Amino acid sequence: MKTSLAQRLRPGERERFMLLLVAPAVLVLLLFQIVPIAIGANASFRDWMLNNPKKTWIGLSHYISVLTDPAFIKIVLPNTFMFMFSSVAISLALGLGLATALNRPFRGQSLVQTMLLLPLMIAPVIAAIMVRWMFNDQFGIVNVVFEALGLEPRAWLAERWTAFGIILLTDVWLWTPWFTLLLLAGLQSLPKEPFEAAAIDGTTRWRVFRYLTVPMLHPVILVCVVIRAIDAFRVFDIVWTLTGGGPARQTEMFSQYAYQSAFVYLNFGRGSAAAIIGGAIILVVGMILYKFLDRVSKASA
């Protein structure tokens, strides 16, 4: 029998060989993740502005400034959490429904699956530009349809809640196929015996879905929700493209706040502090969310 190189090596040589294999990935992680985080953390404790290269140590001043900023407390964080929970909940519900529908064979299934996965192939910025043109108050197709129906056109992106709804709609459209794909893979990996037993007992489809499908899918749902929640918390591209945080900062999210502090107002120390605070918040939220969903999964098992 042929043996691999790793099997032929002695124990000490095997560990060194494995370390050699992972060394490039560790080096990339160190250079492009750990070092930038360390530089950013250092900058957050200094008065570091483009017009002040002295980088004077000021301790926690930037953190206090961010945490006491009324815009950060009353607008940015509520917008970010509202967007995160709404986007994840709606995308999960739609994705689970579509995955359940696609899990049964029907005519044209391949075509439908391909069409549903199309948003995954579109860059978020391109999708946001397209949606922005659709909801343009002067010549957008949505207002054209409204006028054709005898309704008054609206300045969709000039009002807080309509602009927020359009951002949410765009994000849901982009990420629902991601949930659908992963949940469909989870559905197809479930054992068939419990469902066959339920069919013999004459159990309704809703009870099968409620008491069999969803509990057995909990591990997949848990991973999807946590990963997507972390990603939604740091949303930037579609918000910046659609509204830029407007009108009057009413749709500003966490990423826009940190970006503007660092690269618009050129206060690198304050921007770094905001980024560190956001990282700490999403770390805590992710852990709480994971433990909560894991507890729910175990309770329903």
CSV table of C-alpha atoms in Angstrom, one decimal:
chain,number,residue,atom,x,y,z
A,1,MET,CA,0.0,0.0,0.0
A,2,LYS,CA,1.2,3.5,-0.8
A,3,THR,CA,1.7,5.8,2.2
A,4,SER,CA,1.6,9.6,2.2
A,5,LEU,CA,4.5,11.7,3.1
A,6,ALA,CA,2.9,12.7,6.4
A,7,GLN,CA,2.5,9.0,7.4
A,8,ARG,CA,6.2,8.2,6.6
A,9,LEU,CA,7.5,10.9,8.8
A,10,ARG,CA,8.5,10.3,12.4
A,11,PRO,CA,6.4,11.9,15.1
A,12,GLY,CA,8.7,14.9,15.6
A,13,GLU,CA,9.1,15.4,11.9
A,14,ARG,CA,5.3,15.1,11.3
A,15,GLU,CA,4.5,18.0,13.7
A,16,ARG,CA,7.2,20.1,12.0
A,17,PHE,CA,5.7,19.2,8.6
A,18,MET,CA,2.2,20.2,9.7
A,19,LEU,CA,3.5,23.5,11.1
A,20,LEU,CA,5.2,24.1,7.7
A,21,LEU,CA,1.9,23.5,5.9
A,22,VAL,CA,0.0,26.0,8.0
A,23,ALA,CA,2.8,28.6,8.2
A,24,PRO,CA,1.7,30.5,5.0
A,25,ALA,CA,-1.8,30.9,6.3
A,26,VAL,CA,-0.6,32.0,9.7
A,27,LEU,CA,1.7,34.5,8.1
A,28,VAL,CA,-1.1,36.0,6.0
A,29,LEU,CA,-3.4,36.1,9.1
A,30,LEU,CA,-0.6,37.8,11.1
A,31,LEU,CA,0.2,40.5,8.4
A,32,PHE,CA,-3.4,41.3,7.3
A,33,GLN,CA,-5.4,40.7,10.5
A,34,ILE,CA,-3.4,40.8,13.7
A,35,VAL,CA,-0.9,43.6,12.8
A,36,PRO,CA,-3.7,46.0,11.5
A,37,ILE,CA,-5.8,45.3,14.6
A,38,ALA,CA,-2.7,46.0,16.9
A,39,ILE,CA,-2.0,49.3,14.9
A,40,GLY,CA,-5.6,50.3,15.2
A,41,ALA,CA,-5.8,49.6,18.9
A,42,ASN,CA,-2.6,51.6,19.4
A,43,ALA,CA,-4.1,54.5,17.4
A,44,SER,CA,-7.3,54.5,19.5
A,45,PHE,CA,-5.3,55.7,22.5
A,46,ARG,CA,-3.6,58.6,20.7
A,47,ASP,CA,-4.5,62.0,19.4
A,48,TRP,CA,-3.8,60.9,15.8
A,49,MET,CA,-5.1,63.3,13.1
A,50,LEU,CA,-3.8,64.0,9.6
A,51,ASN,CA,-2.9,67.5,10.7
A,52,ASN,CA,-1.3,66.4,13.9
A,53,PRO,CA,1.4,63.7,13.3
A,54,LYS,CA,2.7,63.8,16.9
A,55,LYS,CA,0.3,61.0,17.9
A,56,THR,CA,0.1,62.1,21.5
A,57,TRP,CA,-1.0,59.5,24.1
A,58,ILE,CA,-4.4,60.5,25.5
A,59,GLY,CA,-5.6,57.2,27.0
A,60,LEU,CA,-9.4,56.5,26.9
A,61,SER,CA,-10.5,59.9,25.7
A,62,HIS,CA,-11.6,58.7,22.3
A,63,TYR,CA,-13.5,55.8,23.8
A,64,ILE,CA,-15.3,58.2,26.2
A,65,SER,CA,-16.0,60.6,23.3
A,66,VAL,CA,-17.6,57.9,21.2
A,67,LEU,CA,-19.6,56.3,24.0
A,68,THR,CA,-21.0,59.7,25.0
A,69,ASP,CA,-21.8,60.9,21.5
A,70,PRO,CA,-25.6,61.3,21.2
A,71,ALA,CA,-25.5,60.4,17.5
A,72,PHE,CA,-23.7,57.1,18.3
A,73,ILE,CA,-26.1,56.2,21.2
A,74,LYS,CA,-29.4,57.5,19.8
A,75,ILE,CA,-29.0,56.9,16.0
A,76,VAL,CA,-26.1,54.7,15.0
A,77,LEU,CA,-26.5,51.8,17.5
A,78,PRO,CA,-30.3,51.6,17.2
A,79,ASN,CA,-30.1,51.7,13.4
A,80,THR,CA,-27.4,49.0,13.4
A,81,PHE,CA,-29.2,46.6,15.8
A,82,MET,CA,-32.6,47.2,14.1
A,83,PHE,CA,-31.1,46.5,10.7
A,84,MET,CA,-29.2,43.4,12.0
A,85,PHE,CA,-32.1,41.7,13.7
A,86,SER,CA,-34.6,42.6,10.9
A,87,SER,CA,-32.4,41.5,8.1
A,88,VAL,CA,-31.4,38.2,9.7
A,89,ALA,CA,-35.0,37.4,10.8
A,90,ILE,CA,-36.6,38.1,7.4
A,91,SER,CA,-33.8,36.5,5.4
A,92,LEU,CA,-33.9,33.4,7.6
A,93,ALA,CA,-37.7,33.1,7.3
A,94,LEU,CA,-37.7,33.5,3.5
A,95,GLY,CA,-34.7,31.3,3.1
A,96,LEU,CA,-36.2,28.5,5.2
A,97,GLY,CA,-39.5,28.7,3.2
A,98,LEU,CA,-37.7,28.6,-0.1
A,99,ALA,CA,-35.4,25.8,1.0
A,100,THR,CA,-38.4,23.7,2.1
A,101,ALA,CA,-40.2,24.3,-1.2
A,102,LEU,CA,-37.1,23.4,-3.2
A,103,ASN,CA,-36.5,20.3,-1.2
A,104,ARG,CA,-39.3,18.5,-3.1
A,105,PRO,CA,-38.7,17.6,-6.8
A,106,PHE,CA,-40.9,19.5,-9.4
A,107,ARG,CA,-40.7,20.4,-13.0
A,108,GLY,CA,-38.3,23.2,-13.7
A,109,GLN,CA,-36.6,22.9,-10.4
A,110,SER,CA,-33.1,23.5,-11.8
A,111,LEU,CA,-34.2,26.7,-13.5
A,112,VAL,CA,-35.9,28.0,-10.3
A,113,GLN,CA,-32.8,27.2,-8.2
A,114,THR,CA,-30.6,29.0,-10.7
A,115,MET,CA,-32.8,32.1,-10.7
A,116,LEU,CA,-33.0,32.2,-6.9
A,117,LEU,CA,-29.2,32.1,-6.7
A,118,LEU,CA,-28.6,34.9,-9.1
A,119,PRO,CA,-28.4,37.6,-6.4
A,120,LEU,CA,-25.4,35.8,-4.9
A,121,MET,CA,-23.5,36.6,-8.2
A,122,ILE,CA,-24.2,40.3,-8.0
A,123,ALA,CA,-21.8,42.6,-6.1
A,124,PRO,CA,-23.6,44.4,-3.3
A,125,VAL,CA,-22.5,47.8,-4.6
A,126,ILE,CA,-23.9,47.0,-8.1
A,127,ALA,CA,-27.2,45.9,-6.5
A,128,ALA,CA,-27.4,49.0,-4.4
A,129,ILE,CA,-26.8,51.3,-7.5
A,130,MET,CA,-29.6,49.4,-9.3
A,131,VAL,CA,-32.0,49.8,-6.4
A,132,ARG,CA,-31.1,53.5,-6.1
A,133,TRP,CA,-32.0,54.1,-9.7
A,134,MET,CA,-35.2,52.2,-9.3
A,135,PHE,CA,-36.3,54.4,-6.3
A,136,ASN,CA,-35.0,57.7,-7.8
A,137,ASP,CA,-37.7,60.4,-7.1
A,138,GLN,CA,-37.3,61.9,-10.5
A,139,PHE,CA,-37.2,59.1,-13.0
A,140,GLY,CA,-37.2,55.8,-11.0
A,141,ILE,CA,-39.3,53.0,-12.2
A,142,VAL,CA,-41.1,52.7,-8.9
A,143,ASN,CA,-42.5,56.2,-9.1
A,144,VAL,CA,-43.4,55.7,-12.8
A,145,VAL,CA,-45.5,52.7,-11.7
A,146,PHE,CA,-47.0,54.8,-8.9
A,147,GLU,CA,-48.0,57.5,-11.3
A,148,ALA,CA,-49.5,55.0,-13.7
A,149,LEU,CA,-51.7,53.7,-10.9
A,150,GLY,CA,-52.8,57.2,-10.0
A,151,LEU,CA,-50.7,57.4,-6.8
A,152,GLU,CA,-48.5,60.3,-5.7
A,153,PRO,CA,-44.7,59.7,-6.3
A,154,ARG,CA,-42.5,59.9,-3.3
A,155,ALA,CA,-38.9,60.9,-2.5
A,156,TRP,CA,-38.1,57.4,-1.2
A,157,LEU,CA,-34.5,58.0,-0.2
A,158,ALA,CA,-35.2,61.4,1.4
A,159,GLU,CA,-37.3,60.1,4.3
A,160,ARG,CA,-35.8,58.1,7.1
A,161,TRP,CA,-38.1,55.0,7.3
A,162,THR,CA,-38.6,54.6,3.5
A,163,ALA,CA,-34.8,54.9,3.0
A,164,PHE,CA,-34.2,52.4,5.9
A,165,GLY,CA,-36.8,50.0,4.4
A,166,ILE,CA,-35.1,50.2,1.0
A,167,ILE,CA,-31.7,49.4,2.5
A,168,LEU,CA,-33.3,46.4,4.4
A,169,LEU,CA,-35.1,45.3,1.2
A,170,THR,CA,-31.8,45.3,-0.8
A,171,ASP,CA,-29.9,43.4,1.9
A,172,VAL,CA,-32.7,40.8,2.3
A,173,TRP,CA,-32.8,40.3,-1.5
A,174,LEU,CA,-29.0,39.8,-1.6
A,175,TRP,CA,-28.8,37.4,1.4
A,176,THR,CA,-32.0,35.3,1.2
A,177,PRO,CA,-30.4,33.0,-1.5
A,178,TRP,CA,-27.4,32.4,0.9
A,179,PHE,CA,-29.8,31.2,3.6
A,180,THR,CA,-31.7,29.2,1.0
A,181,LEU,CA,-28.5,27.4,-0.2
A,182,LEU,CA,-27.2,26.5,3.2
A,183,LEU,CA,-30.6,25.4,4.6
A,184,LEU,CA,-31.4,23.4,1.5
A,185,ALA,CA,-28.1,21.6,1.9
A,186,GLY,CA,-29.0,21.0,5.6
A,187,LEU,CA,-32.5,19.7,4.6
A,188,GLN,CA,-31.0,17.2,2.1
A,189,SER,CA,-28.6,15.9,4.7
A,190,LEU,CA,-31.4,15.0,7.2
A,191,PRO,CA,-32.1,11.3,7.8
A,192,LYS,CA,-35.3,10.1,6.0
A,193,GLU,CA,-36.5,7.6,8.6
A,194,PRO,CA,-38.2,10.1,11.0
A,195,PHE,CA,-40.1,11.6,8.0
A,196,GLU,CA,-41.1,8.2,6.7
A,197,ALA,CA,-42.4,7.3,10.2
A,198,ALA,CA,-44.4,10.6,10.4
A,199,ALA,CA,-45.9,9.9,7.0
A,200,ILE,CA,-47.0,6.4,8.1
A,201,ASP,CA,-48.6,8.0,11.2
A,202,GLY,CA,-50.5,10.5,9.0
A,203,THR,CA,-48.9,13.5,10.6
A,204,THR,CA,-49.7,16.8,8.9
A,205,ARG,CA,-47.0,18.7,7.0
A,206,TRP,CA,-47.1,21.6,9.5
A,207,ARG,CA,-46.4,19.3,12.5
A,208,VAL,CA,-43.6,17.5,10.5
A,209,PHE,CA,-42.1,20.9,9.8
A,210,ARG,CA,-42.6,22.2,13.4
A,211,TYR,CA,-41.5,19.1,15.3
A,212,LEU,CA,-39.1,17.4,13.0
A,213,THR,CA,-37.6,19.6,10.3
A,214,VAL,CA,-36.9,22.7,12.4
A,215,PRO,CA,-35.4,21.0,15.4
A,216,MET,CA,-33.2,18.8,13.2
A,217,LEU,CA,-32.1,21.9,11.3
A,218,HIS,CA,-31.2,23.9,14.5
A,219,PRO,CA,-27.4,23.4,14.2
A,220,VAL,CA,-27.4,24.7,10.6
A,221,ILE,CA,-29.8,27.6,11.6
A,222,LEU,CA,-27.5,28.4,14.5
A,223,VAL,CA,-24.4,28.8,12.4
A,224,CYS,CA,-26.2,30.7,9.7
A,225,VAL,CA,-27.8,33.2,12.1
A,226,VAL,CA,-24.5,33.9,14.0
A,227,ILE,CA,-22.4,34.3,10.9
A,228,ARG,CA,-25.0,36.5,9.1
A,229,ALA,CA,-25.6,38.6,12.3
A,230,ILE,CA,-21.9,39.5,12.5
A,231,ASP,CA,-21.8,40.4,8.9
A,232,ALA,CA,-25.0,42.5,9.0
A,233,PHE,CA,-23.6,44.5,12.0
A,234,ARG,CA,-20.8,45.7,9.9
A,235,VAL,CA,-22.8,46.5,6.7
A,236,PHE,CA,-21.3,49.4,4.8
A,237,ASP,CA,-21.4,49.1,1.0
A,238,ILE,CA,-25.1,49.1,0.3
A,239,VAL,CA,-25.8,51.8,2.9
A,240,TRP,CA,-23.1,54.1,1.6
A,241,THR,CA,-24.2,53.6,-2.0
A,242,LEU,CA,-27.9,54.0,-1.4
A,243,THR,CA,-28.1,56.8,1.2
A,244,GLY,CA,-24.6,57.6,2.5
A,245,GLY,CA,-26.2,57.5,5.9
A,246,GLY,CA,-28.7,60.2,5.1
A,247,PRO,CA,-31.0,61.9,5.2
A,248,ALA,CA,-29.4,63.9,8.0
A,249,ARG,CA,-27.6,60.8,9.4
A,250,GLN,CA,-31.0,59.0,10.0
A,251,THR,CA,-29.9,55.8,8.3
A,252,GLU,CA,-26.3,55.9,9.5
A,253,MET,CA,-24.9,52.5,10.7
A,254,PHE,CA,-21.9,51.6,12.7
A,255,SER,CA,-19.5,51.2,9.8
A,256,GLN,CA,-20.4,54.6,8.3
A,257,TYR,CA,-19.8,56.2,11.7
A,258,ALA,CA,-16.3,54.7,12.1
A,259,TYR,CA,-15.5,55.4,8.4
A,260,GLN,CA,-16.5,59.0,8.6
A,261,SER,CA,-14.6,59.6,11.9
A,262,ALA,CA,-11.4,58.2,10.4
A,263,PHE,CA,-11.5,59.1,6.7
A,264,VAL,CA,-13.9,62.0,6.3
A,265,TYR,CA,-12.9,64.0,9.5
A,266,LEU,CA,-9.4,62.5,9.4
A,267,ASN,CA,-9.4,61.6,13.1
A,268,PHE,CA,-7.7,58.2,12.9
A,269,GLY,CA,-7.7,57.8,16.7
A,270,ARG,CA,-11.4,58.4,17.1
A,271,GLY,CA,-12.2,56.2,14.1
A,272,SER,CA,-10.0,53.4,15.5
A,273,ALA,CA,-11.7,53.7,18.9
A,274,ALA,CA,-15.1,53.4,17.3
A,275,ALA,CA,-14.0,50.3,15.4
A,276,ILE,CA,-12.7,48.7,18.5
A,277,ILE,CA,-15.9,49.5,20.4
A,278,GLY,CA,-17.9,48.0,17.5
A,279,GLY,CA,-15.7,44.9,17.5
A,280,ALA,CA,-16.3,44.4,21.2
A,281,ILE,CA,-20.1,44.9,20.8
A,282,ILE,CA,-20.4,42.4,18.1
A,283,LEU,CA,-18.2,39.9,19.9
A,284,VAL,CA,-20.5,40.1,23.0
A,285,VAL,CA,-23.7,40.0,20.9
A,286,GLY,CA,-22.4,37.0,18.9
A,287,MET,CA,-21.6,35.1,22.0
A,288,ILE,CA,-25.0,35.9,23.6
A,289,LEU,CA,-26.8,35.0,20.4
A,290,TYR,CA,-24.9,31.7,20.0
A,291,LYS,CA,-25.6,30.7,23.6
A,292,PHE,CA,-29.3,31.7,23.3
A,293,LEU,CA,-29.9,29.8,20.1
A,294,ASP,CA,-27.9,26.8,21.4
A,295,ARG,CA,-30.0,26.7,24.5
A,296,VAL,CA,-33.2,26.9,22.4
A,297,SER,CA,-31.9,24.0,20.3
A,298,LYS,CA,-31.2,21.8,23.3
A,299,ALA,CA,-34.5,22.6,24.9
A,300,SER,CA,-36.4,21.6,21.8
A,301,ALA,CA,-34.4,18.5,21.1
